[in-house]
Amino acid sequence: MRGLILLFVILVNTAIFAQKVEYSIVVKDIETQLPIENATVLIMKTKQTLISNRDGKVTFELNGASSLQVSETNYETVTLRWGPLKPDLFVVYLKNNNNKLEEIVVSKEKPEKNLQKIVSNSRQKLANAYRLKVYVREFFMLDNKYSYYNDGLVNFQFEGNQKNSTTTLLVEQNRSYGLLETDVSADLMGYNLNNIMENYSNLKYFDPLLDSKTKKEYEFTTTGHPNNKDYYIMSVTPLDKSKKALDTFEIIYDPTKKLIVEFSIIIKPGNLAQIEEQTKVGSKNVTRSQVKVTYRIDGEDYYLLSSNEEIAYDLILKDQVKKNIQVRNNFITTNFNRQNFTYKESDVFKEKTLFNKKNKVLTKYWDLSGFTATDEEKGIINGLEFKL
């Protein structure tokens, strides 16, 4: 009888322990008490990563116990043991790293030569075999109205060599919905998921800065990071006399490891004004273009953490009528794994965007994405609930 009772207790405890529990964490600045947006929360047990929203909040489910690592470029990293963490809202305070003034970095090597080494080393480090589970989200706007939305939980399997990386894409779950009564499918021009991920791994964005014909159109400046002694910032801006260069780059990197931590690219309004407007039917005149990509360095592991891309352009129709199109795409890596997944060739997603994928919803995967959303975007996403 005692043996049966002991077995019963063990089984009950095991069942309770095996249940997934939802946790919420808010990340704040210890001095200002303000929430920290875009902080990274790493679940050490599962290697799941989440990004805090504008309220500093992340939500996740976990089976069992795990330590957490909370980090942000401008703050000291904090590792939390599991003991004090409760399912209720838990606040984590980070201390600002503001310990040195931004100053010009003096080096015998020209910044453009240094950038070449940094990009080459980052490419080589990214060109490995591994798997990323990524939450993908895309908004489409037509004439300033939200017109289409899609998101999904997808797996990218990387096969790399020293020159570049290629990806295989499998879609776990996804949803794709029109937001207007009118059919806008003819106007949809979403990001090619495989191409964009390969660009993040091969760092194609930096080709103009490495090309001997175009790099002379830019000015390169390197400064110390004002809030993190371990990083430098390289700013690359088009020269005033340049007729080709339009993009302005900011690259945050680790000067010791020679790895890119974050980069952003934007076409400033002044540079947009230099572009001659096209009038031919079918022409696209860019009105806004910006990219921000972050990477994670975790020991020997180095991979994409998150990205935000946005482009807007005027499409020229007949009689010089303009149609304004805006596309905003977001990636966030929710899990990194060195282990390959097994699949059948028929499982591989070979289309360009999730617009072309039949809806498959098994769980509310978007609730645990950790992505920042504006109030307007939250209203759109919440409004899709009745369609599921």
XYZ file of C-alpha atoms in Angstrom:
388
model
C 0.000 0.000 0.000
C 2.811 2.412 0.900
C 4.418 1.661 -2.463
C 1.166 2.475 -4.276
C 0.760 5.746 -2.375
C 4.373 6.750 -3.113
C 3.897 5.928 -6.811
C 0.674 7.985 -6.868
C 2.409 11.009 -5.301
C 5.291 10.774 -7.793
C 2.907 10.565 -10.748
C 0.866 13.557 -9.538
C 3.973 15.680 -8.957
C 5.368 14.685 -12.341
C 2.117 15.667 -14.057
C 2.073 19.045 -12.319
C 5.731 19.684 -13.098
C 5.170 18.731 -16.757
C 2.422 21.298 -17.237
C 3.393 24.444 -19.055
C 3.047 27.615 -17.005
C 2.782 31.111 -18.472
C 5.123 33.794 -17.101
C 5.281 37.541 -17.706
C 8.342 39.720 -17.153
C 8.678 43.502 -17.349
C 12.157 44.937 -17.939
C 12.821 48.423 -16.497
C 15.642 50.937 -16.118
C 16.722 50.843 -12.469
C 17.267 54.618 -12.314
C 14.357 56.003 -14.336
C 11.926 53.137 -13.564
C 10.873 53.343 -17.228
C 10.250 50.202 -19.280
C 13.032 49.105 -21.645
C 11.929 48.308 -25.158
C 13.758 45.729 -27.338
C 15.502 44.047 -24.401
C 16.377 40.404 -25.099
C 15.170 37.707 -22.703
C 16.852 34.329 -23.203
C 15.287 31.232 -21.644
C 18.463 29.303 -20.805
C 16.821 25.866 -20.741
C 15.155 26.032 -24.162
C 17.324 28.744 -25.780
C 14.111 30.578 -26.662
C 14.605 34.309 -27.173
C 12.022 37.052 -26.789
C 12.103 40.804 -27.363
C 10.375 43.137 -24.898
C 7.641 45.380 -26.271
C 7.270 49.108 -25.658
C 5.940 48.337 -22.169
C 9.115 46.345 -21.474
C 7.057 43.160 -21.298
C 7.629 39.611 -22.528
C 5.374 36.604 -22.013
C 6.369 32.970 -22.383
C 5.353 29.439 -21.445
C 7.733 26.977 -19.832
C 7.647 23.379 -18.748
C 9.778 23.123 -15.603
C 12.445 25.539 -14.371
C 15.088 27.601 -16.128
C 17.424 30.519 -15.490
C 16.912 33.637 -17.608
C 19.357 36.073 -19.171
C 18.143 39.627 -19.770
C 20.219 41.959 -21.926
C 20.137 45.148 -23.986
C 23.018 46.890 -25.751
C 22.909 49.948 -23.474
C 22.603 48.000 -20.200
C 24.482 45.495 -18.081
C 23.354 41.916 -18.629
C 21.458 40.242 -15.777
C 21.108 36.497 -15.195
C 18.137 35.450 -13.072
C 17.962 32.217 -11.160
C 14.641 30.454 -11.248
C 13.883 30.636 -7.502
C 12.304 34.120 -7.198
C 10.427 33.974 -10.495
C 6.663 33.623 -10.119
C 3.908 33.180 -12.726
C 2.614 36.642 -11.791
C 4.157 39.745 -13.335
C 7.840 39.942 -12.383
C 9.952 43.099 -12.786
C 13.620 42.931 -13.803
C 15.768 46.051 -13.374
C 18.771 46.753 -15.600
C 21.587 49.185 -14.846
C 22.599 51.603 -17.603
C 26.099 51.090 -18.967
C 26.625 54.828 -19.427
C 30.276 54.776 -18.405
C 32.081 56.504 -21.221
C 31.615 59.405 -23.568
C 31.210 58.879 -27.276
C 34.618 59.522 -28.768
C 36.335 59.115 -32.108
C 38.282 55.861 -32.328
C 41.825 56.486 -33.560
C 43.301 53.628 -35.563
C 46.138 53.145 -38.011
C 43.733 51.204 -40.223
C 41.152 53.053 -42.303
C 37.537 52.411 -41.175
C 36.571 51.034 -44.602
C 39.371 48.452 -44.362
C 38.258 47.566 -40.859
C 34.676 47.176 -42.054
C 35.836 44.731 -44.705
C 37.408 42.522 -42.009
C 34.334 42.787 -39.758
C 31.916 41.849 -42.549
C 34.160 38.996 -43.733
C 34.482 37.549 -40.229
C 30.752 37.925 -39.527
C 29.883 36.218 -42.807
C 32.195 33.333 -42.036
C 30.733 32.933 -38.550
C 27.168 32.989 -39.893
C 27.981 30.469 -42.636
C 27.360 27.404 -40.463
C 24.798 24.629 -40.219
C 22.065 25.416 -37.703
C 18.334 25.926 -37.371
C 16.373 29.032 -36.440
C 12.737 29.029 -35.419
C 11.455 32.464 -36.413
C 8.251 34.381 -35.875
C 7.508 36.341 -39.063
C 5.044 39.203 -39.305
C 4.122 41.409 -42.270
C 1.802 44.386 -42.686
C 0.698 45.675 -46.063
C -0.780 49.151 -46.574
C -2.453 50.537 -49.674
C -2.959 54.315 -49.884
C -2.311 54.595 -46.124
C -4.911 51.948 -45.192
C -3.993 48.606 -43.634
C -5.000 46.195 -46.366
C -3.401 42.817 -45.673
C -1.720 41.000 -42.817
C 0.171 37.747 -42.424
C 2.307 36.116 -39.767
C 3.731 32.693 -39.112
C 6.057 30.477 -37.121
C 8.668 29.121 -39.508
C 11.903 27.098 -39.420
C 14.972 28.082 -41.422
C 17.584 25.356 -41.846
C 20.982 26.855 -42.754
C 23.619 25.130 -44.829
C 26.743 27.263 -44.973
C 30.229 27.437 -46.336
C 32.924 30.081 -46.047
C 31.392 32.200 -48.807
C 27.662 32.216 -48.067
C 24.635 30.545 -46.493
C 21.579 28.996 -48.092
C 18.308 28.226 -46.340
C 15.553 25.637 -46.434
C 12.204 26.883 -45.153
C 9.461 24.911 -43.417
C 6.284 26.606 -42.181
C 4.887 25.300 -38.875
C 1.901 27.624 -38.543
C 0.644 30.710 -40.336
C -2.327 32.931 -41.044
C -2.937 35.370 -43.869
C -5.930 37.714 -44.166
C -7.175 40.609 -46.246
C -8.321 43.552 -44.133
C -10.475 45.286 -46.722
C -13.616 44.204 -48.539
C -11.914 44.857 -51.879
C -9.430 42.344 -53.290
C -5.888 43.738 -53.106
C -4.080 40.528 -54.052
C -2.820 42.054 -57.314
C -0.941 44.718 -55.321
C 0.671 42.397 -52.801
C 4.449 42.404 -53.056
C 5.705 40.901 -49.820
C 9.302 40.149 -48.889
C 10.782 36.906 -50.212
C 11.400 35.025 -46.962
C 14.290 32.879 -48.162
C 16.010 35.770 -49.932
C 15.713 38.140 -47.005
C 17.044 35.544 -44.530
C 19.954 34.689 -46.821
C 20.713 38.411 -47.113
C 20.861 38.640 -43.305
C 23.319 35.732 -43.233
C 25.412 36.727 -46.245
C 25.301 40.433 -45.262
C 24.500 41.494 -48.829
C 23.491 44.918 -47.524
C 27.161 45.840 -47.153
C 28.194 45.089 -50.736
C 28.064 48.778 -51.805
C 30.434 49.698 -48.952
C 32.935 47.015 -49.959
C 32.840 47.632 -53.694
C 35.882 49.647 -54.835
C 33.692 51.578 -57.308
C 31.058 52.732 -54.834
C 32.733 52.901 -51.416
C 34.409 56.173 -52.452
C 30.943 57.740 -52.411
C 30.771 57.388 -48.616
C 32.388 58.862 -45.514
C 33.356 56.410 -42.741
C 33.584 57.400 -39.044
C 34.143 55.137 -36.029
C 33.266 56.119 -32.447
C 33.100 54.360 -29.097
C 29.610 53.270 -28.090
C 28.365 55.842 -25.531
C 26.659 53.201 -23.376
C 28.710 50.060 -23.886
C 32.482 49.928 -23.506
C 32.646 46.627 -25.412
C 31.240 47.995 -28.673
C 32.130 50.512 -31.377
C 29.809 52.316 -33.760
C 30.715 52.877 -37.394
C 28.695 55.525 -39.203
C 28.750 55.497 -42.997
C 27.115 58.463 -44.726
C 26.885 59.471 -48.401
C 29.200 62.322 -49.377
C 27.463 65.564 -50.321
C 28.902 65.338 -53.823
C 27.826 61.711 -54.262
C 25.432 60.996 -57.112
C 25.108 57.257 -56.449
C 25.076 56.688 -52.694
C 21.735 57.122 -50.930
C 21.745 54.847 -47.878
C 23.052 55.930 -44.478
C 24.496 53.069 -42.381
C 25.073 52.662 -38.647
C 26.963 49.522 -37.634
C 27.446 48.457 -34.003
C 30.171 45.840 -33.653
C 32.443 44.045 -31.219
C 35.988 45.251 -32.061
C 37.633 42.292 -30.317
C 35.581 39.503 -31.876
C 35.162 41.438 -35.149
C 31.437 40.631 -35.234
C 28.449 42.796 -36.133
C 25.976 43.180 -33.263
C 23.476 45.451 -34.976
C 23.125 47.517 -38.113
C 20.579 49.962 -39.470
C 20.189 51.421 -42.957
C 17.984 54.341 -43.830
C 17.479 56.644 -46.786
C 17.155 60.120 -45.313
C 14.614 62.558 -46.823
C 17.405 64.772 -48.172
C 18.856 61.849 -50.117
C 15.433 60.786 -51.355
C 15.024 64.274 -52.816
C 18.055 63.621 -55.030
C 16.325 60.757 -56.829
C 14.760 61.768 -60.114
C 11.083 60.848 -60.103
C 10.099 58.241 -62.679
C 6.928 58.862 -64.701
C 6.711 55.716 -66.794
C 3.691 53.493 -66.089
C 4.714 50.750 -63.661
C 7.579 52.779 -62.161
C 8.138 52.717 -58.390
C 9.297 55.899 -56.668
C 10.606 55.133 -53.174
C 9.253 57.422 -50.439
C 10.692 55.606 -47.403
C 13.222 52.828 -46.826
C 14.664 51.594 -43.527
C 16.220 48.412 -42.160
C 17.313 47.420 -38.652
C 18.894 44.026 -37.942
C 20.343 42.622 -34.687
C 22.493 39.544 -34.070
C 23.193 37.498 -30.972
C 26.669 36.473 -29.813
C 26.354 33.588 -27.353
C 29.710 31.905 -26.797
C 30.534 30.192 -30.090
C 27.004 30.701 -31.418
C 26.286 33.701 -33.623
C 22.973 34.181 -35.419
C 20.178 36.568 -36.410
C 18.119 37.743 -33.450
C 15.603 40.163 -34.978
C 14.948 42.395 -37.960
C 12.610 45.178 -39.007
C 12.320 46.294 -42.625
C 10.019 48.875 -44.115
C 9.642 50.218 -47.614
C 7.124 52.627 -49.115
C 6.813 53.676 -52.718
C 4.457 55.341 -55.181
C 3.425 53.082 -58.040
C 2.770 55.043 -61.244
C -0.452 54.079 -63.037
C -2.036 55.380 -66.215
C -2.585 59.134 -66.563
C 0.084 59.677 -63.871
C -2.190 58.374 -61.122
C -0.178 57.238 -58.068
C -0.878 54.323 -55.768
C 1.059 54.383 -52.483
C 2.209 50.967 -51.247
C 3.866 50.255 -47.894
C 5.228 46.930 -46.646
C 6.579 46.334 -43.133
C 8.260 43.023 -42.315
C 9.498 41.739 -38.923
C 11.529 38.682 -37.931
C 12.348 37.460 -34.440
C 14.282 34.291 -33.657
C 12.466 32.392 -30.934
C 14.834 29.400 -30.903
C 18.367 28.525 -32.068
C 19.443 24.906 -32.499
C 22.551 23.218 -33.909
C 20.511 20.121 -34.672
C 19.097 19.697 -38.178
C 15.425 18.934 -38.570
C 14.191 16.065 -40.722
C 11.663 16.709 -43.443
C 10.246 15.497 -46.732
C 10.884 17.512 -49.857
C 7.126 18.057 -50.140
C 7.206 19.863 -46.765
C 9.574 22.559 -48.005
C 7.957 25.961 -48.551
C 9.139 27.183 -51.961
C 6.877 30.186 -52.442
C 8.138 33.707 -51.836
C 5.812 34.937 -49.085
C 3.216 33.654 -46.617
C 0.567 35.335 -48.775
C 0.758 32.146 -50.847
C 0.424 29.680 -47.954
C -2.867 28.150 -46.839
C -3.717 29.079 -43.233
C -2.630 26.585 -40.589
C -3.263 27.577 -36.949
C -2.669 25.045 -34.161
C -1.812 27.363 -31.247
C -1.859 31.091 -30.523
C 1.798 31.320 -31.494
C 1.605 35.115 -31.920
C 0.899 35.640 -28.205
C 4.392 34.413 -27.330
C 6.327 36.146 -30.118
C 7.649 38.947 -27.888
C 7.237 41.457 -30.702
C 6.524 45.119 -30.148
C 3.231 46.250 -31.655
C 1.677 49.699 -31.781
C -1.869 50.171 -30.464
C -3.054 50.359 -34.061
C -1.323 47.095 -34.949
C -2.650 45.366 -31.820
C -6.173 46.366 -32.835
C -5.666 44.806 -36.263
C -4.187 41.581 -34.895
C -6.836 41.220 -32.166
C -9.520 41.814 -34.794
C -8.452 38.644 -36.575
C -9.506 36.422 -33.658
C -13.034 35.928 -35.002
C -11.638 34.538 -38.281
C -9.732 31.698 -36.644
